[in-house]
Short mmCIF file of C-alpha atoms and ligand atoms in Angstrom, two decimals:
data_model
loop_
_atom_site.label_atom_id
_atom_site.label_comp_id
_atom_site.label_asym_id
_atom_site.label_seq_id
_atom_site.Cartn_x
_atom_site.Cartn_y
_atom_site.Cartn_z
CA MET A 1 3.22 -14.49 30.06
CA TYR A 2 5.67 -12.37 29.17
CA ILE A 3 3.75 -9.11 27.41
CA TRP A 4 6.64 -6.25 26.43
CA GLU A 5 4.59 -3.06 28.80
CA ARG A 6 5.22 0.34 29.74
CA THR A 7 5.72 1.01 33.33
CA ASP A 8 2.84 3.18 33.61
CA TRP A 9 -0.23 1.27 32.10
CA PRO A 10 -2.42 -0.68 33.48
CA ASP A 11 -1.71 -4.22 35.26
CA LEU A 12 -3.09 -6.23 33.06
CA THR A 13 -5.85 -9.39 32.98
CA TRP A 14 -6.27 -11.88 30.57
CA ASP A 15 -8.36 -9.85 28.28
CA SER A 16 -7.66 -10.71 25.32
CA ALA A 17 -9.19 -7.21 23.67
CA HIS A 18 -6.90 -5.49 25.92
CA LEU A 19 -3.31 -8.08 24.83
CA ALA A 20 -3.41 -8.05 21.74
CA ALA A 21 -4.06 -3.35 22.02
CA LEU A 22 -1.30 -3.86 24.04
CA LEU A 23 0.67 -6.44 21.79
CA GLY A 24 0.38 -3.29 19.01
CA GLN A 25 1.17 -0.56 21.30
CA ALA A 26 4.23 -2.51 22.18
CA SER A 27 5.61 -3.41 19.02
CA ARG A 28 5.57 0.29 17.81
CA GLU A 29 7.59 1.26 21.08
CA GLN A 30 9.82 -2.09 20.24
CA GLY A 31 11.41 -0.34 16.65
CA ARG A 32 13.58 2.24 19.09
CA LEU A 33 14.19 -0.12 21.30
CA LEU A 34 15.71 -2.99 19.00
CA GLY A 35 17.82 0.00 17.29
CA ARG A 36 19.25 0.92 20.68
CA MET A 37 19.76 -3.13 20.60
CA GLN A 38 21.14 -3.22 17.61
CA ASP A 39 24.11 -0.54 18.41
CA LEU A 40 24.86 -2.54 20.97
CA GLY A 41 25.77 -5.93 18.76
CA PHE A 42 21.78 -7.86 19.23
CA ASP A 43 21.20 -10.76 16.70
CA LEU A 44 18.42 -8.15 15.00
CA ARG A 45 16.73 -11.76 13.61
CA ARG A 46 16.57 -13.47 16.57
CA GLU A 47 15.07 -11.07 18.50
CA ALA A 48 12.45 -10.62 16.32
CA GLN A 49 11.96 -14.24 16.27
CA LEU A 50 11.79 -14.88 20.34
CA ASN A 51 9.27 -11.89 20.20
CA THR A 52 7.17 -13.55 17.05
CA LEU A 53 7.67 -16.60 19.31
CA THR A 54 6.23 -14.55 22.90
CA GLU A 55 3.31 -13.64 21.28
CA ASP A 56 1.91 -17.54 19.96
CA VAL A 57 2.82 -18.74 23.13
CA VAL A 58 0.54 -15.57 24.97
CA ARG A 59 -1.81 -16.18 22.77
CA SER A 60 -2.05 -20.09 22.33
CA SER A 61 -2.02 -20.17 25.95
CA GLU A 62 -5.14 -17.49 26.20
CA ILE A 63 -6.94 -19.45 23.57
CA GLU A 64 -6.41 -23.07 25.58
CA GLY A 65 -7.18 -21.16 28.69
CA GLU A 66 -4.19 -21.96 30.04
CA LYS A 67 -2.27 -19.68 32.65
CA LEU A 68 1.10 -20.21 32.18
CA ASP A 69 4.29 -19.04 34.59
CA SER A 70 6.92 -17.82 33.74
CA ASP A 71 9.18 -20.97 34.16
CA GLN A 72 6.43 -22.32 30.91
CA VAL A 73 6.57 -19.43 28.73
CA ARG A 74 10.04 -19.73 29.06
CA SER A 75 10.72 -22.90 28.16
CA SER A 76 7.32 -23.26 25.20
CA ILE A 77 10.08 -20.70 23.77
CA ALA A 78 12.98 -22.14 23.99
CA ARG A 79 11.19 -26.02 22.60
CA ARG A 80 10.50 -24.47 19.73
CA LEU A 81 13.78 -22.66 19.14
CA GLY A 82 14.37 -25.87 19.59
CA MET A 83 17.29 -24.39 22.28
CA ASP A 84 18.15 -25.58 25.89
CA VAL A 85 16.00 -23.50 28.58
CA GLY A 86 19.17 -22.38 30.11
CA GLY A 87 20.48 -20.08 26.70
CA LEU A 88 17.60 -17.95 27.39
CA VAL A 89 18.89 -15.14 29.77
CA PRO A 90 16.88 -13.26 32.31
CA ALA A 91 17.04 -9.91 31.62
CA ASP A 92 16.54 -9.26 35.50
CA ARG A 93 19.30 -10.69 35.22
CA ASP A 94 21.39 -9.47 32.44
CA VAL A 95 22.96 -6.09 32.60
CA GLU A 96 23.13 -4.97 29.95
CA GLY A 97 19.94 -5.92 28.39
CA VAL A 98 19.15 -3.53 31.99
CA ALA A 99 20.63 -0.73 29.71
CA ILE A 100 18.51 -0.86 27.47
CA ALA A 101 15.15 -1.61 28.60
CA GLY A 102 15.07 2.36 29.40
CA ASP A 103 11.49 2.80 30.58
CA LEU A 104 9.89 -0.27 28.86
CA ARG A 105 9.63 -3.26 30.95
CA CYS A 106 8.45 -6.80 30.71
CA SER A 107 5.20 -7.92 32.58
CA VAL A 108 5.02 -11.19 33.95
CA GLY A 109 1.55 -12.15 34.75
CA ARG A 110 0.07 -15.14 36.79
CA GLY A 111 -3.51 -16.82 36.85
CA GLY A 112 -4.70 -13.50 35.65
CA VAL A 113 -3.48 -10.72 37.55
CA ALA A 114 -0.07 -9.34 36.19
CA GLU A 115 2.11 -9.86 39.30
CA ASP A 116 6.26 -9.15 39.62
CA ARG A 117 8.07 -7.40 36.53
CA VAL A 118 11.32 -7.97 35.46
CA PRO A 119 13.56 -5.21 33.60
CA LEU A 120 13.02 -5.89 29.87
CA GLY A 121 14.81 -8.45 27.83
CA PHE A 122 13.83 -11.31 29.40
CA VAL A 123 13.17 -13.45 26.28
CA PHE A 124 15.18 -10.58 23.48
CA ALA A 125 18.26 -10.54 25.71
CA LEU A 126 18.88 -14.45 24.20
CA ALA A 127 23.30 -13.82 24.72
CA SER A 128 23.10 -14.05 21.12
CA ARG A 129 25.69 -11.17 19.42
CA ARG A 130 26.62 -12.66 16.60
CA SER A 131 25.37 -9.69 13.12
CA SER A 132 22.76 -10.59 11.42
CA THR A 133 23.10 -12.44 7.91
CA PRO A 134 19.90 -13.01 6.79
CA LYS A 135 19.75 -15.75 3.56
CA SER A 136 17.95 -14.81 0.50
CA ARG A 137 14.26 -16.96 1.61
CA ARG A 138 11.35 -16.29 -0.86
CA THR A 139 8.42 -16.40 1.72
CA ARG A 140 4.53 -16.98 0.94
CA VAL A 141 2.71 -14.89 2.39
CA ALA A 142 -0.96 -14.28 0.69
CA VAL A 143 -0.72 -10.56 -1.15
CA SER A 144 -3.88 -9.38 1.48
CA ASP A 145 -1.61 -9.70 4.09
CA LEU A 146 0.86 -8.42 3.80
CA VAL A 147 -1.77 -5.35 2.05
CA PHE A 148 -3.43 -4.90 4.79
CA ASP A 149 -0.20 -4.84 7.61
CA THR A 150 1.38 -2.43 5.56
CA LEU A 151 -1.82 -0.68 5.62
CA GLU A 152 -1.66 -1.13 9.36
CA ALA A 153 1.24 1.03 9.71
CA SER A 154 0.14 3.68 7.37
CA ARG A 155 -2.68 4.18 10.28
CA ASP A 156 0.47 5.24 12.51
CA ARG A 157 1.85 8.66 11.97
CA GLY A 158 4.48 7.24 14.21
CA ILE A 159 6.02 4.97 11.76
CA VAL A 160 8.39 6.36 9.26
CA PRO A 161 5.60 5.91 5.57
CA LEU A 162 8.16 4.45 3.07
CA GLY A 163 5.58 1.39 2.53
CA SER A 164 2.93 4.08 1.76
CA ALA A 165 0.54 4.07 -0.12
CA PHE A 166 -1.10 7.72 0.30
CA PRO A 167 0.47 10.52 -0.28
CA SER A 168 1.22 13.07 2.87
CA PRO A 169 -2.31 14.15 3.50
CA THR A 170 -0.66 17.98 4.67
CA LEU A 171 0.11 18.37 0.28
CA PHE A 172 -3.96 19.45 -0.20
CA PRO A 173 -6.44 22.05 0.31
CA TRP A 174 -8.86 20.67 3.37
CA ALA A 175 -9.85 24.82 4.45
CA LYS A 176 -11.03 25.67 0.42
CA LEU A 177 -12.06 21.82 0.36
CA ALA A 178 -14.11 22.31 3.65
CA ARG A 179 -15.69 25.50 2.12
CA TYR A 180 -17.00 24.45 -1.49
CA LEU A 181 -18.25 21.00 0.52
CA GLY A 182 -20.32 22.78 3.36
CA SER A 183 -21.65 25.56 0.70
CA SER A 184 -23.15 22.53 -1.48
CA ALA A 185 -24.39 21.26 1.11
CA ARG A 186 -26.50 24.26 1.69
CA HIS A 187 -27.56 25.30 -0.78
CA MET A 188 -28.21 21.29 -1.84
CA ASP A 189 -31.41 20.70 -4.34
CA PRO A 190 -33.21 18.39 -1.74
CA TRP A 191 -34.26 16.95 -5.55
CA ASN A 192 -31.18 16.31 -6.26
CA THR A 193 -30.70 13.16 -4.32
CA VAL A 194 -32.99 11.75 -6.14
CA GLU A 195 -31.89 13.13 -9.79
CA SER A 196 -28.33 11.90 -9.20
CA LEU A 197 -28.37 8.32 -8.44
CA PRO A 198 -26.25 6.64 -10.91
CA PRO A 199 -25.09 7.76 -13.18
CA GLY A 200 -24.12 11.20 -10.78
CA SER A 201 -23.87 14.70 -10.40
CA ILE A 202 -24.51 15.86 -13.38
CA ASP A 203 -21.90 18.79 -12.85
CA LEU A 204 -18.97 16.67 -11.74
CA ARG A 205 -19.93 14.44 -14.48
CA ARG A 206 -19.35 17.78 -16.62
CA GLN A 207 -16.74 19.08 -15.11
CA ILE A 208 -14.91 16.05 -15.37
CA ALA A 209 -15.72 16.09 -19.02
CA ARG A 210 -14.68 19.70 -19.52
CA ARG A 211 -10.95 18.19 -18.10
CA TYR A 212 -11.27 15.40 -21.01
CA LEU A 213 -11.63 17.98 -23.55
CA ARG A 214 -8.86 19.99 -22.17
CA LEU A 215 -6.79 16.87 -23.41
CA GLY A 216 -8.30 17.04 -26.84
CA MET A 217 -10.58 14.00 -26.11
CA SER A 218 -14.23 13.74 -26.33
CA ILE A 219 -16.14 12.04 -23.19
CA GLY A 220 -19.61 12.59 -23.89
CA ILE A 221 -21.19 13.01 -20.38
CA GLU A 222 -23.49 10.75 -20.19
CA GLN A 223 -20.93 8.52 -20.49
CA ILE A 224 -19.11 9.28 -16.96
CA VAL A 225 -20.34 7.24 -14.06
CA VAL A 226 -19.39 8.67 -11.07
CA THR A 227 -18.33 6.46 -8.06
CA SER A 228 -17.09 5.68 -4.53
CA GLY A 229 -13.61 5.90 -5.55
CA ALA A 230 -11.26 4.48 -8.76
CA LEU A 231 -11.35 1.28 -6.74
CA GLU A 232 -14.87 1.04 -7.19
CA ALA A 233 -15.07 1.94 -10.93
CA LEU A 234 -12.08 -0.63 -11.19
CA ASN A 235 -14.56 -3.18 -9.59
CA LEU A 236 -17.27 -1.97 -11.10
CA ALA A 237 -15.89 -2.35 -14.97
CA LEU A 238 -14.46 -5.53 -13.84
CA GLN A 239 -17.09 -7.59 -12.47
CA THR A 240 -18.95 -5.48 -15.59
CA VAL A 241 -17.49 -7.93 -17.87
CA VAL A 242 -16.21 -10.89 -16.07
CA ARG A 243 -17.37 -13.76 -15.03
CA PRO A 244 -15.66 -16.21 -11.78
CA GLY A 245 -13.99 -18.85 -13.29
CA GLU A 246 -13.08 -16.77 -16.47
CA THR A 247 -9.24 -14.95 -16.66
CA ILE A 248 -8.12 -11.63 -17.63
CA ALA A 249 -5.02 -10.40 -17.76
CA ILE A 250 -2.73 -8.37 -14.88
CA GLU A 251 0.47 -6.70 -15.35
CA SER A 252 3.23 -8.10 -13.73
CA PRO A 253 3.81 -6.26 -11.08
CA THR A 254 1.27 -4.97 -10.67
CA PHE A 255 -1.33 -3.22 -8.05
CA TYR A 256 -2.36 -5.62 -5.39
CA GLY A 257 -6.33 -3.71 -5.68
CA CYS A 258 -6.49 -5.33 -8.70
CA LEU A 259 -5.56 -9.05 -7.19
CA GLN A 260 -7.24 -8.67 -3.93
CA ALA A 261 -10.57 -7.70 -6.64
CA ALA A 262 -9.98 -11.25 -8.67
CA GLU A 263 -9.21 -13.23 -5.66
CA ARG A 264 -12.70 -12.03 -4.26
CA LEU A 265 -14.68 -12.47 -7.32
CA GLY A 266 -13.24 -15.88 -7.94
CA ILE A 267 -10.94 -14.84 -11.66
CA ASN A 268 -8.32 -15.92 -13.08
CA VAL A 269 -5.05 -13.58 -13.77
CA VAL A 270 -3.40 -14.78 -16.68
CA GLU A 271 0.56 -12.05 -15.81
CA ILE A 272 2.05 -9.64 -18.54
CA PRO A 273 5.63 -8.48 -17.87
CA THR A 274 5.71 -5.37 -17.43
CA HIS A 275 8.50 -2.94 -17.83
CA PRO A 276 9.08 -0.34 -15.51
CA ARG A 277 9.84 2.47 -18.00
CA GLU A 278 7.80 1.04 -20.54
CA GLY A 279 5.12 -0.56 -19.49
CA ILE A 280 3.40 -3.62 -21.07
CA ASP A 281 4.92 -6.36 -22.90
CA LEU A 282 2.75 -5.71 -25.84
CA SER A 283 3.76 -8.73 -27.50
CA ALA A 284 3.35 -11.44 -24.45
CA LEU A 285 0.24 -10.19 -23.95
CA SER A 286 -0.51 -10.99 -28.00
CA LYS A 287 0.56 -14.64 -27.17
CA ALA A 288 -1.61 -14.81 -24.23
CA ILE A 289 -4.51 -13.91 -25.87
CA ALA A 290 -3.72 -16.88 -28.62
CA LYS A 291 -3.43 -19.05 -25.90
CA ASN A 292 -5.85 -18.17 -23.36
CA ARG A 293 -9.33 -16.72 -23.85
CA ILE A 294 -8.59 -13.73 -21.91
CA ARG A 295 -12.28 -11.54 -21.07
CA ALA A 296 -10.54 -8.28 -20.22
CA CYS A 297 -7.83 -6.28 -19.25
CA TRP A 298 -6.86 -4.82 -15.76
CA PHE A 299 -3.75 -2.73 -16.91
CA MET A 300 -2.11 1.26 -15.69
CA THR A 301 -0.60 2.79 -18.63
CA THR A 302 0.42 5.65 -16.87
CA LEU A 303 2.68 6.25 -14.23
CA HIS A 304 1.74 2.50 -13.59
CA HIS A 305 1.94 1.32 -10.24
CA PRO A 306 4.23 0.96 -8.71
CA THR A 307 6.70 0.84 -11.48
CA GLY A 308 6.40 5.08 -12.31
CA ALA A 309 6.06 3.60 -15.94
CA THR A 310 4.58 5.33 -18.82
CA ALA A 311 3.69 3.69 -21.93
CA SER A 312 4.26 5.81 -25.43
CA ALA A 313 1.59 6.98 -27.10
CA ASP A 314 2.05 4.48 -29.82
CA LYS A 315 2.21 1.97 -28.12
CA LYS A 316 -0.57 3.02 -26.01
CA ARG A 317 -2.65 3.34 -29.27
CA GLU A 318 -1.22 -0.85 -30.39
CA LEU A 319 -3.11 -1.87 -26.90
CA VAL A 320 -6.09 -0.45 -28.23
CA ARG A 321 -6.10 -1.91 -31.44
CA LEU A 322 -5.16 -5.19 -30.90
CA LEU A 323 -7.44 -5.57 -27.82
CA THR A 324 -10.27 -4.28 -30.32
CA SER A 325 -9.82 -6.68 -32.72
CA HIS A 326 -10.35 -9.00 -30.24
CA GLY A 327 -13.33 -7.68 -28.94
CA ILE A 328 -11.14 -7.91 -25.12
CA PRO A 329 -12.85 -4.42 -22.77
CA LEU A 330 -9.45 -2.80 -22.02
CA ILE A 331 -10.14 -1.73 -18.01
CA GLU A 332 -7.49 0.99 -18.03
CA ASP A 333 -6.44 2.09 -14.08
CA ASP A 334 -5.41 5.56 -14.28
CA ALA A 335 -5.33 6.87 -10.88
CA TYR A 336 -2.76 8.95 -11.28
CA ALA A 337 -3.54 10.58 -14.13
CA GLU A 338 -2.91 14.03 -12.73
CA LEU A 339 -0.01 13.88 -11.26
CA GLN A 340 2.17 13.77 -14.42
CA PHE A 341 4.77 16.67 -13.61
CA SER A 342 5.36 17.45 -17.14
CA PRO A 343 3.73 20.07 -18.18
CA LYS A 344 2.73 18.09 -21.21
CA PRO A 345 1.18 15.03 -19.77
CA ALA A 346 1.04 12.29 -21.71
CA LEU A 347 -2.83 10.52 -23.21
CA PRO A 348 -4.48 7.52 -21.94
CA ALA A 349 -5.17 4.88 -23.79
CA LYS A 350 -8.92 5.73 -24.22
CA ALA A 351 -7.54 8.78 -26.01
CA PHE A 352 -7.56 6.20 -28.78
CA ASP A 353 -10.52 4.05 -28.88
CA SER A 354 -13.17 4.55 -31.52
CA LYS A 355 -14.92 1.68 -30.40
CA GLY A 356 -15.90 1.85 -26.67
CA PHE A 357 -13.89 -0.83 -25.86
CA VAL A 358 -11.58 1.08 -22.92
CA MET A 359 -13.22 1.90 -19.47
CA HIS A 360 -10.93 4.31 -18.35
CA CYS A 361 -10.74 5.14 -14.82
CA GLY A 362 -10.22 7.90 -12.92
CA SER A 363 -10.30 9.30 -8.88
CA PHE A 364 -9.43 12.05 -6.78
CA SER A 365 -7.78 10.91 -4.30
CA LYS A 366 -4.45 10.92 -5.43
CA CYS A 367 -5.04 14.31 -6.20
CA LEU A 368 -7.37 16.34 -4.60
CA ALA A 369 -8.82 14.95 -1.87
CA PRO A 370 -8.08 11.82 -0.20
CA GLY A 371 -11.07 10.23 2.32
CA TYR A 372 -13.75 12.16 -0.36
CA ARG A 373 -13.97 8.92 -1.62
CA LEU A 374 -14.71 10.07 -5.15
CA GLY A 375 -14.18 8.12 -8.19
CA TRP A 376 -15.70 8.08 -11.35
CA VAL A 377 -15.80 5.50 -14.91
CA ALA A 378 -15.89 6.35 -18.12
CA ALA A 379 -16.21 3.83 -19.71
CA GLY A 380 -17.92 3.30 -23.04
CA ARG A 381 -20.04 1.01 -24.93
CA PHE A 382 -20.63 -0.66 -21.45
CA THR A 383 -22.05 2.57 -19.16
CA LYS A 384 -25.26 1.77 -19.16
CA GLU A 385 -24.52 -2.08 -17.50
CA VAL A 386 -21.44 -0.37 -14.87
CA ALA A 387 -23.79 2.41 -14.08
CA ARG A 388 -26.94 -0.75 -13.34
CA LEU A 389 -24.40 -2.69 -11.03
CA LYS A 390 -23.09 0.81 -9.43
CA ILE A 391 -27.10 0.49 -8.58
CA GLU A 392 -27.01 -3.03 -7.23
CA SER A 393 -23.64 -3.25 -5.41
CA SER A 394 -23.78 0.54 -3.62
CA LEU A 395 -26.96 3.18 -4.95
CA ALA A 396 -25.00 5.56 -5.52
CA THR A 397 -21.91 7.86 -3.45
CA SER A 398 -22.66 10.39 -1.29
CA LEU A 399 -24.29 13.77 -3.04
CA PRO A 400 -22.69 16.33 -1.51
CA VAL A 401 -19.32 15.26 -1.73
CA GLN A 402 -19.96 15.10 -5.04
CA GLN A 403 -21.01 18.01 -5.73
CA GLY A 404 -18.52 19.40 -3.35
CA ILE A 405 -15.81 18.37 -5.42
CA ALA A 406 -17.43 20.02 -8.95
CA GLN A 407 -18.13 23.15 -7.26
CA MET A 408 -13.95 22.69 -6.57
CA LEU A 409 -13.53 21.80 -10.49
CA GLN A 410 -15.08 25.00 -11.22
CA HIS A 411 -14.65 27.00 -9.21
CA GLY A 412 -11.51 26.62 -6.19
CA SER A 413 -8.11 27.32 -8.93
CA TYR A 414 -7.99 23.27 -8.70
CA ASP A 415 -5.30 23.76 -11.27
CA SER A 416 -3.68 25.98 -9.58
CA HIS A 417 -3.65 23.17 -6.48
CA LEU A 418 -2.08 20.21 -9.58
CA ALA A 419 0.45 22.75 -10.60
CA GLY A 420 2.05 22.98 -6.52
CA LEU A 421 1.47 19.62 -5.34
CA ARG A 422 3.44 18.45 -9.04
CA ARG A 423 5.91 20.98 -8.29
CA GLN A 424 7.00 18.97 -3.80
CA LEU A 425 6.20 15.93 -5.40
CA ALA A 426 9.01 16.50 -8.16
CA GLY A 427 11.38 18.08 -5.56
CA GLN A 428 10.47 14.31 -3.06
CA GLN A 429 11.47 12.30 -6.03
CA ALA A 430 14.56 14.08 -6.42
CA ALA A 431 15.90 14.25 -2.81
CA ALA A 432 14.60 10.31 -2.26
CA LEU A 433 16.61 9.23 -5.06
CA ASP A 434 19.28 10.92 -4.19
CA SER A 435 19.04 9.37 -0.61
CA VAL A 436 18.32 6.30 -2.13
CA ARG A 437 21.97 6.87 -4.11
CA ARG A 438 24.10 8.05 -0.97
CA HIS A 439 22.84 5.14 1.03
CA PHE A 440 21.99 2.28 -0.23
CA PRO A 441 24.63 -0.47 -1.59
CA PRO A 442 26.01 -0.88 -4.70
CA GLY A 443 23.70 -2.82 -7.10
CA TYR A 444 19.94 -1.52 -6.89
CA ARG A 445 18.01 0.24 -9.38
CA VAL A 446 15.81 2.17 -9.70
CA ALA A 447 13.67 4.51 -12.99
CA ALA A 448 13.16 8.20 -12.10
CA PRO A 449 9.24 7.90 -12.80
CA ALA A 450 7.17 10.55 -14.67
CA GLY A 451 5.31 11.44 -11.52
CA GLY A 452 3.23 10.08 -8.81
CA TYR A 453 5.14 9.71 -5.70
CA PHE A 454 6.48 6.08 -6.22
CA LEU A 455 10.01 4.64 -6.47
CA TRP A 456 10.32 1.32 -7.81
CA ILE A 457 13.97 -0.46 -6.61
CA GLU A 458 15.21 -3.62 -7.30
CA CYS A 459 17.92 -4.61 -4.82
CA ALA A 460 20.48 -6.99 -5.34
CA ARG A 461 19.19 -10.75 -6.06
CA SER A 462 20.03 -12.19 -2.19
CA VAL A 463 17.54 -9.50 -1.02
CA ASP A 464 14.81 -10.86 0.60
CA SER A 465 12.33 -7.71 0.93
CA LEU A 466 9.54 -9.13 3.17
CA GLU A 467 12.36 -10.00 5.41
CA VAL A 468 13.08 -6.17 4.56
CA HIS A 469 10.01 -5.14 5.30
CA ARG A 470 9.95 -6.89 8.61
CA LEU A 471 13.11 -6.07 9.84
CA ALA A 472 12.64 -2.39 8.85
CA LEU A 473 9.40 -2.10 11.00
CA ASP A 474 11.40 -2.98 14.14
CA PHE A 475 12.55 0.59 13.34
CA GLY A 476 9.79 1.56 13.29
CA ILE A 477 9.98 2.16 8.97
CA ALA A 478 7.18 0.85 6.65
CA ILE A 479 7.77 -0.43 3.52
CA ALA A 480 5.87 -2.13 0.52
CA PRO A 481 7.84 -5.36 -0.20
CA GLY A 482 7.70 -6.32 -4.18
CA PRO A 483 5.24 -9.25 -3.78
CA MET A 484 2.96 -7.42 -2.72
CA PHE A 485 2.57 -6.89 -5.77
CA SER A 486 2.84 -10.35 -7.76
CA ALA A 487 0.00 -13.04 -7.96
CA ARG A 488 2.86 -15.14 -8.38
CA ARG A 489 4.68 -13.14 -4.90
CA GLN A 490 7.15 -12.77 -7.46
CA PHE A 491 9.67 -9.53 -6.78
CA GLY A 492 11.45 -10.89 -4.07
CA ASN A 493 14.12 -8.80 -4.22
CA PHE A 494 12.22 -5.49 -5.28
CA LEU A 495 11.26 -2.96 -2.31
CA ARG A 496 8.66 0.02 -3.52
CA LEU A 497 9.79 3.12 -1.44
CA ASN A 498 6.33 6.26 -1.50
CA TYR A 499 8.48 9.79 -1.37
CA GLY A 500 5.24 11.42 -1.42
CA HIS A 501 5.80 13.13 2.26
CA PRO A 502 8.11 15.97 3.06
CA TRP A 503 11.05 15.16 3.03
CA THR A 504 12.51 15.79 6.26
CA PRO A 505 16.08 14.00 7.91
CA ALA A 506 14.36 11.37 9.29
CA MET A 507 13.13 9.88 5.89
CA ASP A 508 16.51 10.53 5.88
CA ARG A 509 17.78 8.60 8.54
CA ALA A 510 15.30 5.95 7.66
CA ILE A 511 16.40 5.64 3.51
CA GLN A 512 20.55 4.53 5.89
CA ARG A 513 19.61 2.07 8.25
CA LEU A 514 17.13 0.74 4.66
CA GLY A 515 20.91 0.33 3.04
CA GLU A 516 21.99 -0.84 6.79
CA ILE A 517 19.61 -3.25 6.42
CA LEU A 518 20.05 -4.00 2.63
CA ARG A 519 23.77 -4.39 3.62
CA ARG A 520 23.76 -7.62 5.31
CA TYR A 521 22.75 -8.94 2.39
CA ASP A 522 25.43 -8.35 0.98
CA ALA A 523 27.65 -9.58 3.80
CA GLY A 524 25.92 -12.70 3.77
C1 LIG B 601 -2.97 2.19 -9.49
C2 LIG B 601 -4.30 2.01 -8.61
N1 LIG B 601 -5.84 1.58 -8.87
C3 LIG B 601 -6.48 2.38 -8.23
C4 LIG B 601 -6.47 2.98 -6.56
C5 LIG B 601 -8.05 2.82 -6.06
O1 LIG B 601 -7.88 4.25 -6.01
P1 LIG B 601 -9.04 5.41 -5.14
O2 LIG B 601 -8.90 5.84 -3.85
O3 LIG B 601 -9.38 6.53 -5.71
O4 LIG B 601 -10.06 3.98 -4.51
C6 LIG B 601 -4.95 2.86 -6.64
C7 LIG B 601 -5.16 3.19 -4.84
O5 LIG B 601 -3.73 3.07 -4.17
C8 LIG B 601 -4.24 2.42 -7.17
O6 LIG B 601 -2.43 2.80 -6.87
#
């Protein structure tokens, strides 16, 4: 079998866990390697295909319990490529392959133990030096697979995090949070563990209600249910008002968490066009309501993910009026509300809700305490059912965390942290847009959102963002491809780029590399 391996790694056995770990590490190493191979004129798309094939062959032989020798692996790969086995050049005879190999080696194992090692490039040094001309091809991939792929890439500090869904963890007041968490745990009244069952800690709900009040919104403490992040809030809201087999309206594109929830619960979706600056198309929504039995809408009216669109106040008011007149609940995902750059932030649709049909879902994950898993829903007329569902599904959210965040909101200069965070993100957005302008080929379109940390970029029609995603990963760069955000796998030529990390020369180089990848489509 053939496996990418660092020379200092121990010999291999036919152990699947080891093999999987090895392949994971190998693919990261490979990113660096492929950059050098491209400079030497290799056809990287072909190389990536070969790598996947090698893994396939290794894995399937493992499942079958076969032990393939090097010739068998080589002919199996050649067969799958529909080519002559002679076209695969052993790297130990390929001078360039050896030169590229650096500290990597391809290990050839037989009978359970890695026996002989040949210099890297045996499989990769397929003698093709043509430049890559990827075709526009829609690839059908399950949204969940893509989401998990991108999440996986976010874990790895070695990967340039342009595809990450998270802001840089360095932007948050960890020491302060730890102090408040520690002190609230030390001083916690043990009875609070019972008293704070859903809807949740009274101290935290009071702080959340105070923040609504500052926006001029009067949301009673009794309407707020504390949850483990906005995602739980959204899921509870959805399950409260929609049953499997029923239909909801969602935006297109939309946050993949919404697609996954619908998929998991067996709920049908009607996708409503959403403009990258102005948000949801209300006349399309009206028509969808007339045609379908819509049980609820799940929308992001402010800093929409992924487009960054913020609907006008008039549109939000009209949206609430329309839905209320049909008795349709609005599940409002407002996870990015606190990241609006303007000193006069836009109000959520919930601000126009007089009949309690809007379930407004918020979060501390993006603005204060990632990883603490704290969010809430102001659930209007559905509060009691949402709180019951919370008890049924997870009983409660960690009380020390609720108390610690409540303390932080009350005493911890939350507003000055937010002001700094917004300034930082605004600066990073300007730097990211500047990089994109300098490095991307003409023909792309992007809007500068009024906050958050995502750019939603429409590339030339010929671009296949799923392919760009794979090619970029080979260079150790993550992006989020457009089809992740659509139930029907639309937006094949869109990318979501994250600018939530301090903008370094490495980021600029990564954008340059992406620009190079995108140029190949122009050429093709
Ligand atoms: C639009 C949107 N809603 C909800 C969430 C989930 O937020 P939380 O981490 O608070 O569960 C995310 C996280 O990526 C998001 O982007």
